[in-house]
Every structure is written in structure tokens, then in C-alpha cells.
Tab-separated table of C-alpha atoms in Angstrom:
chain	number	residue	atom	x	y	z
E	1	UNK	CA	-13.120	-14.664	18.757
E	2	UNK	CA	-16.501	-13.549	18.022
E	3	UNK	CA	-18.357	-13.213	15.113
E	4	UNK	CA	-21.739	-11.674	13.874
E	5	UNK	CA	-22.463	-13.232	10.740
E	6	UNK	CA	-21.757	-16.596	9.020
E	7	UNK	CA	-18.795	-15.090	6.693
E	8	UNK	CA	-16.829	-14.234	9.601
E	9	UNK	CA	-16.525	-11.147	9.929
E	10	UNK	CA	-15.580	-9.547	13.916
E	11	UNK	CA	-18.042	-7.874	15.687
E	12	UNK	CA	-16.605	-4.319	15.640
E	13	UNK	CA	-15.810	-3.129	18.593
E	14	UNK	CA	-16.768	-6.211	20.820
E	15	UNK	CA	-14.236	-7.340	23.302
E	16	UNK	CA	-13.979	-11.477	23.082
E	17	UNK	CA	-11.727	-13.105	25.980
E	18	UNK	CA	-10.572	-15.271	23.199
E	19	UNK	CA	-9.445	-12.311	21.022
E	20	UNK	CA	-5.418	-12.470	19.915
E	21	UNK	CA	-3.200	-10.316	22.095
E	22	UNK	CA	-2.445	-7.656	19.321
E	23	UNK	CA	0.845	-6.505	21.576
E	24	UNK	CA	2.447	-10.221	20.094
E	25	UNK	CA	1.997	-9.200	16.753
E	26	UNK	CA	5.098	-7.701	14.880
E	27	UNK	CA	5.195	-4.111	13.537
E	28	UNK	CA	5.431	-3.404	9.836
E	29	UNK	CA	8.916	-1.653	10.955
E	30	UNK	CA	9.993	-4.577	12.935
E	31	UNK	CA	9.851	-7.019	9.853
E	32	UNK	CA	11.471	-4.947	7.405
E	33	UNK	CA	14.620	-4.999	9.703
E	34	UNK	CA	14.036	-8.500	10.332
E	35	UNK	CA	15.070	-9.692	6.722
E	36	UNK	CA	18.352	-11.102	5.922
E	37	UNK	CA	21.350	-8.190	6.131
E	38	UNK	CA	21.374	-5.941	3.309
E	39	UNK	CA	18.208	-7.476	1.478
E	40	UNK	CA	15.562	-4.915	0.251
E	41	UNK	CA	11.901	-6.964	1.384
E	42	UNK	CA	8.878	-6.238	-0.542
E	43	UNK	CA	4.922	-6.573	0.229
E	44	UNK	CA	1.761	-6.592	-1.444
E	45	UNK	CA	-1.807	-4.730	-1.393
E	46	UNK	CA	-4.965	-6.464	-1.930
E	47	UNK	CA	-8.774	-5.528	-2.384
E	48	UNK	CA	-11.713	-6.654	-1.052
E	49	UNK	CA	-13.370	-8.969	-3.357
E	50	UNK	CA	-17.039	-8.082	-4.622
E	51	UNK	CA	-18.083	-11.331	-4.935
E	52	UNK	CA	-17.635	-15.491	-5.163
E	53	UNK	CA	-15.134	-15.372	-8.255
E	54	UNK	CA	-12.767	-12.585	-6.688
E	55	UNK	CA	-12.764	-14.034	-3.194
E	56	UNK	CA	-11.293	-16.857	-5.332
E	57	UNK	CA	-8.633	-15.093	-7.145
E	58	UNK	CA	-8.056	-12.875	-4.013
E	59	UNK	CA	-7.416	-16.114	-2.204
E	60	UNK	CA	-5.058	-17.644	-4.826
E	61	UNK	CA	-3.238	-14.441	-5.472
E	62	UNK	CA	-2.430	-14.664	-1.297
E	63	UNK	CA	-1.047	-18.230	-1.686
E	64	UNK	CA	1.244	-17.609	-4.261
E	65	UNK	CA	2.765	-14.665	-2.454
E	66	UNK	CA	2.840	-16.629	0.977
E	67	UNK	CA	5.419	-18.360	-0.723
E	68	UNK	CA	7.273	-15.298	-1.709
E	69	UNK	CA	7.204	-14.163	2.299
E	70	UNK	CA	6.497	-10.579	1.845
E	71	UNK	CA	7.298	-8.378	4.892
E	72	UNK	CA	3.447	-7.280	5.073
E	73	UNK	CA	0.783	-7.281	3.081
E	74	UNK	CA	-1.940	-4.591	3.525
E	75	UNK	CA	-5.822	-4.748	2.277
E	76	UNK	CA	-7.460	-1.390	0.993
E	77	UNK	CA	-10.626	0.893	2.232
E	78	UNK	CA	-13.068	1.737	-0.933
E	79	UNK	CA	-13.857	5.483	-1.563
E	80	UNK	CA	-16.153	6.770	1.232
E	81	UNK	CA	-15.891	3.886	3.114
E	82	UNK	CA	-17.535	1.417	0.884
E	83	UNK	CA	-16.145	-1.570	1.528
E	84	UNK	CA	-15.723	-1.753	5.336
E	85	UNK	CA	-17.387	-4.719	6.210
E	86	UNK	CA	-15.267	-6.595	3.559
E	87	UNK	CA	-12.011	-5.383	4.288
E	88	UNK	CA	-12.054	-5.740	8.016
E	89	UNK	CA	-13.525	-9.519	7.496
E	90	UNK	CA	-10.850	-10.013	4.787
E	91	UNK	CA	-7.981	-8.735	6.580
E	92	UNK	CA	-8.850	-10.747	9.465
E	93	UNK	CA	-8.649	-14.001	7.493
E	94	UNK	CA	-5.171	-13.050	6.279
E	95	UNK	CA	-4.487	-12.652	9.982
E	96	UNK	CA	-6.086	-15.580	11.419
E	97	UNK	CA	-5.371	-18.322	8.406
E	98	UNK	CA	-2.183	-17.403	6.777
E	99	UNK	CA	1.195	-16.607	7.930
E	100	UNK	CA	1.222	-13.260	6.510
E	101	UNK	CA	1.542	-10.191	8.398
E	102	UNK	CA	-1.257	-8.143	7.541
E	103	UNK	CA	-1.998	-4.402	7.506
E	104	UNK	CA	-5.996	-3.173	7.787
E	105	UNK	CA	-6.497	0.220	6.014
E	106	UNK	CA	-8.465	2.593	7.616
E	107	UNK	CA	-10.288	6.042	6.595
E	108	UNK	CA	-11.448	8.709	7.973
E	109	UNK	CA	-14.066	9.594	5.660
E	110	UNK	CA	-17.537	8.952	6.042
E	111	UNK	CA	-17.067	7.842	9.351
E	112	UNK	CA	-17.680	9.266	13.136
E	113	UNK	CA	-14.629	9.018	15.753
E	114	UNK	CA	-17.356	6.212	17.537
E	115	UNK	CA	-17.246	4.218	13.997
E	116	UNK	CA	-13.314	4.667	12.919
E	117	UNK	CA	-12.793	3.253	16.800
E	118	UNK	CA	-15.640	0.257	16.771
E	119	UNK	CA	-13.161	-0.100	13.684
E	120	UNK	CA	-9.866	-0.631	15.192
E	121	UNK	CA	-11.755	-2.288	17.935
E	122	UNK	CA	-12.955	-4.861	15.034
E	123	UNK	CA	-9.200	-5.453	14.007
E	124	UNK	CA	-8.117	-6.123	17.247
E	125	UNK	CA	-10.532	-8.691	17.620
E	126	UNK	CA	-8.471	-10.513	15.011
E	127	UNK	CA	-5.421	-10.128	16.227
E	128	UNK	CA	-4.246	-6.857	13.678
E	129	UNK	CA	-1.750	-4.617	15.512
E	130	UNK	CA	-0.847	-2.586	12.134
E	131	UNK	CA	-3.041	-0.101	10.677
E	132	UNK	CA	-2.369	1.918	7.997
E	133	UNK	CA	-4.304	5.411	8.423
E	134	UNK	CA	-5.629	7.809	5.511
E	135	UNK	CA	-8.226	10.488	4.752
E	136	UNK	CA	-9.541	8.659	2.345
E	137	UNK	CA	-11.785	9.705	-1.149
E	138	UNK	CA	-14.776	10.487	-1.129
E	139	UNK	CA	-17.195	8.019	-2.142
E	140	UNK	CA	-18.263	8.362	-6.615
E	141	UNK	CA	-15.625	10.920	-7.158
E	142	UNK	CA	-12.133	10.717	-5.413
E	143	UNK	CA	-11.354	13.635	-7.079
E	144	UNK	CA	-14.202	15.218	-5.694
E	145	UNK	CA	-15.103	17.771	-3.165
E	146	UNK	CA	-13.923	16.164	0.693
E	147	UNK	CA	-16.316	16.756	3.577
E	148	UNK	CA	-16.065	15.927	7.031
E	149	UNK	CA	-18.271	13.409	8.744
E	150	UNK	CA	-19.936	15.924	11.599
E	151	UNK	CA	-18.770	13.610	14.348
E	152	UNK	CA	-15.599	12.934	12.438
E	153	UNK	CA	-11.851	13.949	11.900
E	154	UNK	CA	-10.852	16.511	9.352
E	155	UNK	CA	-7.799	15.206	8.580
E	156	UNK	CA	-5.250	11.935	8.772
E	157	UNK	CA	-3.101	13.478	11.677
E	158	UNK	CA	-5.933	13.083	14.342
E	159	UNK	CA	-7.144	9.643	12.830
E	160	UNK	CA	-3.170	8.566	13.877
E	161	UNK	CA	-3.746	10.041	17.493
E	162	UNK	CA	-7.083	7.893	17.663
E	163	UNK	CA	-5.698	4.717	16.678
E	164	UNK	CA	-2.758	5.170	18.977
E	165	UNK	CA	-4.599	6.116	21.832
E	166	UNK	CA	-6.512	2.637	21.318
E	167	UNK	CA	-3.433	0.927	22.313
E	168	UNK	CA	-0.615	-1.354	21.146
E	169	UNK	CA	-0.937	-0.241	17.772
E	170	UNK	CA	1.592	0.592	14.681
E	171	UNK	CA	0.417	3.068	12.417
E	172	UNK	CA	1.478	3.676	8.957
E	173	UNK	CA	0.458	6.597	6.788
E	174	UNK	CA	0.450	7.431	3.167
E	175	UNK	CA	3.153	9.998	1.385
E	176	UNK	CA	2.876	11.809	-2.016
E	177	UNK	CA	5.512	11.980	-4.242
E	178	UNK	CA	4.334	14.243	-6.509
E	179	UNK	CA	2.080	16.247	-3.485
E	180	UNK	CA	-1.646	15.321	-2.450
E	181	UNK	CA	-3.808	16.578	-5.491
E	182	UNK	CA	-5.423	18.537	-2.621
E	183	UNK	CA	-2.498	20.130	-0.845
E	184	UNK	CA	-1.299	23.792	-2.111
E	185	UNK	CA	2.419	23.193	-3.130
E	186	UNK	CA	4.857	20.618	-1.993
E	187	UNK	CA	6.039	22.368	0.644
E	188	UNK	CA	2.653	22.477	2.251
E	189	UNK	CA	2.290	18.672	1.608
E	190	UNK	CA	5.778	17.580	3.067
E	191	UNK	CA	4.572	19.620	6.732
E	192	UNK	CA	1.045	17.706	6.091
E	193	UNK	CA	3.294	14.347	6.138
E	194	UNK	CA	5.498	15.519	9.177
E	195	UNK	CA	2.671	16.391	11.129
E	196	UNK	CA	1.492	13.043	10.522
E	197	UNK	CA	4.630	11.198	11.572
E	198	UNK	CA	4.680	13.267	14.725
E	199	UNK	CA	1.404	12.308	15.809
E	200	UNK	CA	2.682	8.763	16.220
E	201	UNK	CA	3.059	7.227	12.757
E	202	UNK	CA	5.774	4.874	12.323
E	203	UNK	CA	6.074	4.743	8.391
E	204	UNK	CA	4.743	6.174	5.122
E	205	UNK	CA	3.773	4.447	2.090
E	206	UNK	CA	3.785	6.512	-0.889
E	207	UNK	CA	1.056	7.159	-3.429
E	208	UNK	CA	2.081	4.874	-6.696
E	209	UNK	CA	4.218	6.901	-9.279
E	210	UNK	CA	6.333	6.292	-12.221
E	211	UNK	CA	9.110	8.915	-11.550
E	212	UNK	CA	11.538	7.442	-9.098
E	213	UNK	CA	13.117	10.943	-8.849
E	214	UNK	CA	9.858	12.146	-7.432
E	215	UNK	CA	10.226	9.626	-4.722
E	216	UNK	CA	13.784	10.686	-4.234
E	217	UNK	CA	12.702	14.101	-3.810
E	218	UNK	CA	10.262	13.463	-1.339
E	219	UNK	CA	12.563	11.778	0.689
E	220	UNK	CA	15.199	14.754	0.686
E	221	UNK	CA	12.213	16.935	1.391
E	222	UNK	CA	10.724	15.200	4.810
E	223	UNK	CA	14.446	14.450	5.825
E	224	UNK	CA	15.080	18.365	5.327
E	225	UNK	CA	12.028	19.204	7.396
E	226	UNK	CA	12.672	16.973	10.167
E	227	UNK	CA	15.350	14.747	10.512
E	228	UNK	CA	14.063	12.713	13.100
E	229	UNK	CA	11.103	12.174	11.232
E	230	UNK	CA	12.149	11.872	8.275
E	231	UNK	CA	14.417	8.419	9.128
E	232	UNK	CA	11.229	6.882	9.323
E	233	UNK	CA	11.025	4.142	6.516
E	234	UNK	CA	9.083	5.614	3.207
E	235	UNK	CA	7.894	2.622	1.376
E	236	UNK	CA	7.738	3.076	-2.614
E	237	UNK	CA	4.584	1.571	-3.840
E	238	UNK	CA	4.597	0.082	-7.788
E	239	UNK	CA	2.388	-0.978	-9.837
E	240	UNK	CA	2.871	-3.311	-13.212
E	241	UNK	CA	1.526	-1.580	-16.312
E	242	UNK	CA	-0.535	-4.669	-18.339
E	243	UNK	CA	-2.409	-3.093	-21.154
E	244	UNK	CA	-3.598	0.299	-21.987
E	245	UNK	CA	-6.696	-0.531	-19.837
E	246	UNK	CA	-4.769	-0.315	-16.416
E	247	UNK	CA	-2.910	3.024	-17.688
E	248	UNK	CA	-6.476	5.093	-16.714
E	249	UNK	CA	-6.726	2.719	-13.439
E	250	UNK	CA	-2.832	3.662	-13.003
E	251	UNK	CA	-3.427	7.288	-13.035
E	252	UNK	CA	-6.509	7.159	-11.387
E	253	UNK	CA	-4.351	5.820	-8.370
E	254	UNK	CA	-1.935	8.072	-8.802
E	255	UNK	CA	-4.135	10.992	-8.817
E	256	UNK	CA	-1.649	12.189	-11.879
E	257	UNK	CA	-0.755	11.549	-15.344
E	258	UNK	CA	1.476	8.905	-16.048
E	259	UNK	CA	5.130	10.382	-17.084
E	260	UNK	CA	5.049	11.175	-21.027
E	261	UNK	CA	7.871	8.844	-21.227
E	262	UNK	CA	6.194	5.904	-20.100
E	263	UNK	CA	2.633	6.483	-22.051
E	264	UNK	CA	4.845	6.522	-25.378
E	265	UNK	CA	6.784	3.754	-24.512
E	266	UNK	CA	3.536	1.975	-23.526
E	267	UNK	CA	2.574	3.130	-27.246
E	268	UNK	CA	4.857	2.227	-29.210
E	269	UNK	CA	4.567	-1.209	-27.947
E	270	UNK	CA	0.859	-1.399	-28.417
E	271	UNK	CA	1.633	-1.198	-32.038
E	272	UNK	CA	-0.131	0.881	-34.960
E	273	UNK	CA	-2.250	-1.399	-35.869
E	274	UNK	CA	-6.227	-1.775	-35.161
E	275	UNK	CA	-5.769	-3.945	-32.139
E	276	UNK	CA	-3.477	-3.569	-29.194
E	277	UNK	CA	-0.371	-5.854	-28.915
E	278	UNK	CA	-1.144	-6.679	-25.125
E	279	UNK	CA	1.872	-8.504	-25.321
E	280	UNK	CA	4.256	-6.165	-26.003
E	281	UNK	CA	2.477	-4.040	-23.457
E	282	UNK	CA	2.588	-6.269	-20.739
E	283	UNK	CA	6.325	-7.090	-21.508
E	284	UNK	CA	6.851	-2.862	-21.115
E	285	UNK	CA	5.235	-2.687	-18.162
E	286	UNK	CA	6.587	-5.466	-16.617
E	287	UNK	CA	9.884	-3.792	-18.110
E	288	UNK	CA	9.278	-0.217	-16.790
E	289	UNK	CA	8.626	-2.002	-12.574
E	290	UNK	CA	11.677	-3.884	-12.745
E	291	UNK	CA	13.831	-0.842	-13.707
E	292	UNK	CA	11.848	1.319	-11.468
E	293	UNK	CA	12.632	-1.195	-8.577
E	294	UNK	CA	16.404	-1.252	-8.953
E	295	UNK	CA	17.020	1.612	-9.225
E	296	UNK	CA	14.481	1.904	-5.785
E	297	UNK	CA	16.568	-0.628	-4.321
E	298	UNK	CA	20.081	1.141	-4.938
E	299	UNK	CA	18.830	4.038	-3.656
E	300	UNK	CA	18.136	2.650	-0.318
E	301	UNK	CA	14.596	2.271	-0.646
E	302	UNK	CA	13.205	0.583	2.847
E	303	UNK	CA	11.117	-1.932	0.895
E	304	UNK	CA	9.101	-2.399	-2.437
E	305	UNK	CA	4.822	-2.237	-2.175
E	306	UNK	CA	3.232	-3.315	-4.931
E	307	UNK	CA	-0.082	-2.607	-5.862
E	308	UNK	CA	-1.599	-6.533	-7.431
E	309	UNK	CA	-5.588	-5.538	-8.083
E	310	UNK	CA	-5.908	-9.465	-6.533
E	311	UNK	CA	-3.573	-10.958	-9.507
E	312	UNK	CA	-0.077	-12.552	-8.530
E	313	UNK	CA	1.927	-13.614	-12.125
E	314	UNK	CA	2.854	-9.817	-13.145
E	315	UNK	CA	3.687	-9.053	-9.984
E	316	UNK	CA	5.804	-12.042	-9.501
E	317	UNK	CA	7.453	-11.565	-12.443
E	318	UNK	CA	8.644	-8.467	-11.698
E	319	UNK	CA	9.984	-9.894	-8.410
E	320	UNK	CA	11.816	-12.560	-10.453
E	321	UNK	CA	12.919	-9.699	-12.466
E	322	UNK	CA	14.731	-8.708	-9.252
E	323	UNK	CA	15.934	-11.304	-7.762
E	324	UNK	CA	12.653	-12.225	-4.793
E	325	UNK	CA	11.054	-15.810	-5.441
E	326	UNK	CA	10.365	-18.809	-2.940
E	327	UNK	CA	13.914	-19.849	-2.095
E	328	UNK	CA	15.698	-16.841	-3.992
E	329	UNK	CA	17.213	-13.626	-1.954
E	330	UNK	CA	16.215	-10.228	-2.804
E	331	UNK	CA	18.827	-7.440	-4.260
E	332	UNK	CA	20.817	-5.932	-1.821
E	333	UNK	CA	21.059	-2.618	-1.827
E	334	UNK	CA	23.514	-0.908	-4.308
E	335	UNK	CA	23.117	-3.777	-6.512
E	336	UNK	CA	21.590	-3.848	-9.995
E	337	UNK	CA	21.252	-5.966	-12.698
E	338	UNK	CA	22.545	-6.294	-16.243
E	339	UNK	CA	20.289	-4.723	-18.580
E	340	UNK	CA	18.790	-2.581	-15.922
E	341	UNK	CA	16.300	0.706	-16.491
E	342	UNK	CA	18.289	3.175	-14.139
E	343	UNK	CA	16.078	5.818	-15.108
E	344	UNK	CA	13.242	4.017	-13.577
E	345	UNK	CA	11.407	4.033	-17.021
């Protein structure tokens, strides 16, 4: 392995005779089927840490959810690019001193074709076989205006054909429930998504939402296009609802408004009074992901991605919620629990 500076991170790019044979690695596909029969596995996404304290609670968010055994966990790509150095050094740790099945992100904004592949040629270095490929946001606004780097890609599809061209590499893309903010209708999105599966992608994981019929719909939409591609695993992603707070950061990931539903249920628990009951919050939102994933998991979802922002209890507890822990086996598929939100709300 080689490295170029003292906090590890891979030379991108640099072949190293010592580097990990990436063609050992499993696929993201390969270890959702390789969970007990009938179990529904779930993974995690992570973010770079900015500094000292959140490389700590990164690090202790990863050990409690090695003991969980997630099927994969992935690491994100900030807007524009912005956190490249961190995420490739950080998802090579995960690869190199845990025994967690990582996934690098990987975007194709701000970047030249020569950068995006000194990239993957970064990962490789540590051993990272699965990539999961996006656009990406541009960097201050992701709502904002995208523009192509000049020696770039315009969009996702050829990223996918890059990557694969590399070599023994799985690629994973993302999927929009509720249709790219960008993209004209969802009709125009679903193609956008085929196109993207037929350049070589082996899965999708979808944008967070809090509608699981939008997810549902989705899926009837890509099967409908293309059956061949659409058998290809969509992964739901989720995200726990803590406080009021994380309802902007929620929709900011979504690139939507929450459902009206679930901001007045998230209301009502907050209380009328001059201070939020983050309590009674928290409890709703840890509520509103457990119903969301059973009813996920009855309807045949492939697996359960769950955003953490680096933290691991309401995360976990959700899992609880549904059966995952360190010994415990996940719901099955079809099966859901007394009490249970079936509306996903």
C-alpha cells in the first residue's frame, strides 16, 4: 500500500505491488443474497469527518454497527467535490481496519475524466471494489445551477462506463422516488435511471423519502420500462427524524418537502409550548422509520440504507425496532410487527 501523507490517505492513482486484489472483494449484490434465507439486511452511510471530534464519533458510530453486520456500508462525496481527500482516506480505513464491506462514493462534478479515474485508481489501492456513482451537487448550492467540468462527464451514465472500464468493479447508482429535482417528469427520470443500469450498474439506492408508496412506484415504473433492468435490487434509504432541526437537513437530502403528514405529526409532538419536546420528537421519528421499514420489508424491499450523519443509537433503535441487533435476525419478508405503521408514517 502506499501512502502520501501521514493520515493515510492512498496516493490516487498510484499502482503499489502491495495493493489488495479488488477482484476478492464481494459485491454489494453478492452480500445482500448472502444473508440468512428470507432475512431483509440493512447498511449504513457515513460522512467524512471535518475534524478530531467527528473522526471520533465517526469511528465509534462504525464500531457499534460492526456489531450489527450490515451488508455494506457506504461513505459520501460533499457538494462539488469537497471532501475528496477525506472520503477516499476514510473509506479506505473502513476497508483496510474493519470487517465491513465498504462502498466509496464518487461524483462527477467538479472533476475531469483524468481526476474521477486517479479516483477509482485511489480506491483500488485500498482494496474497494464497490463504488457507488452520482452526478453529484454542485458545490454552495445543490439546488443550484449544474455545470460540467470541461474535461468532464455530463451526466452519471458515462461516469458508470468509466468506472467499469477500470476493471473489476461493482457499481451502484442512485434512484429518485419522487424524480431528480432536475429531471422533467417522472417518466423522463425512470429512462435517466435505466440508462444508467444499462451502462453497467448493478443496483440503485434511492434518494431518502418519507412516502413508501413513492418508492413502490418507482419500482413498478423501472420494472415497466425494462424488466431486465428493473430486477436489479433498489435499495430504500431512511433516515430517523430527531428534532425539528434535522427536518430542514431531511428535506435538504431529499431535495423535497417532507410529506404533510409527517411534519404535523412531528408537530404535534414538539408540543405548543415555548420549547420543543425533543423527546417526543425523537420518539416520532424513531416511530415514523420503524413503520416505514416494515412496511419496506413486506414489500420485498432488497435491503434497508440508512442515512446516520456519524451517530449510531437512533439508528439502532430503529433496527431494534425491527428485529436487527448483534445476535438478533432481521424480519423476513412479509412479516410485521404488532403495533406496526403500515402506512409508512
Amino acid at each position: 500500500m502506499t501512502f502520501d501523507n501521514a493520515r493515510g490517505l492512498p496516493t490516487p492513482g498510484r499502482p503499489s505491488p502491495t495493493s489488495p486484489d479488488v477482484s476478492a472483494t464481494p459485491s454489494v449484490v453478492q452480500s445482500l443474497g448472502r444473508h440468512a434465507d428470507g432475512a431483509v439486511p440493512f447498511s449504513v452511510e457515513f460522512s467524512p469527518p471535518r475534524d478530531e471530534a467527528g473522526e471520533q464519533r465517526l469511528w465509534r458510530a462504525v464500531r457499534a454497527f460492526e456489531r450489527m453486520h450490515p451488508a455494506f456500508v457506504s461513505m459520501t462525496y460533499g457538494a462539488g467535490g469537497s471532501t475528496r481527500d477525506r472520503t477516499v482516506r476514510v473509506t479506505g480505513e473502513l476497508a483496510l481496519q474493519t470487517t465491513l464491506l465498504p462502498v466509496g462514493h464518487l461524483t462527477a462534478v467538479g472533476h475531469s475524466v483524468a481526476e474521477l479515474r486517479s479516483i477509482v485508481g485511489a480506491y483500488a489501492d485500498s482494496g474497494i471494489s464497490n463504488i457507488l456513482v452520482l452526478r453529484g451537487d454542485p458545490a454552495g448550492d445543490p439546488l443550484g445551477e449544474w455545470h460540467k467540468h470541461p474535461g468532464g462527464v455530463e451526466y452519471a451514465e458515462e461516469l458508470v462506463r468509466i468506472v467499469r472500464d477500470l476493471g473489476d468493479f461493482h457499481v451502484g447508482v442512485a434512484s429518485f422516488p419522487q424524480g431528480h429535482h432536475r429531471s422533467i417528469d417522472l417518466d423522463h427520470d425512470t429512462r435517466y435511471l435505466a440508462a444508467k443500469l444499462r451502462a453497467g450498474a448493478e443496483y440503485s439506492i434511492t434518494q431518502m423519502f418519507f412516502d413508501v408508496d413513492d418508492y413502490l412506484r418507482l419500482r413498478d415504473r423501472i420494472a415497466a420500462l425494462d424488466p431486465v433492468e428493473g430486477a436489479k435490487p433498489i435499495i430504500p434509504e431512511l433516515m430517523p427524524i430527531t428534532s425539528l432541526r434535522t427536518v430542514e437537513r431531511a428535506e435538504q437530502l431529499c431535495g423535497r418537502p417532507l410529506p404533510d403528514r409527517v411534519i404535523e405529526r412531528l408537530r404535534v409532538a414538539a408540543g405548543s409550548g415555548p420549547e420543543e419536546d425533543r423527546a417526543a420528537v425523537r420518539a416520532a421519528g424513531i416511530e415514523i422509520a420503524t413503520g416505514m421499514g416494515e412496511r419496506l420489508i413486506a414489500e420485498g424491499a432488497p435491503c434497508l440504507h440508512f442515512i446516520t450523519l456519524n451517530f449510531a443509537k437512533a439508528t439502532s433503535e430503529v433496527l431494534t425496532n425491527l428485529g436487527y441487533g448483534v445476535t438478533a435476525s432481521p424480519l423476513r419478508a412479509g412479516t410485521v410487527t404488532a403495533g406496526s405503521q403500515s402506512a409508512g408514517a
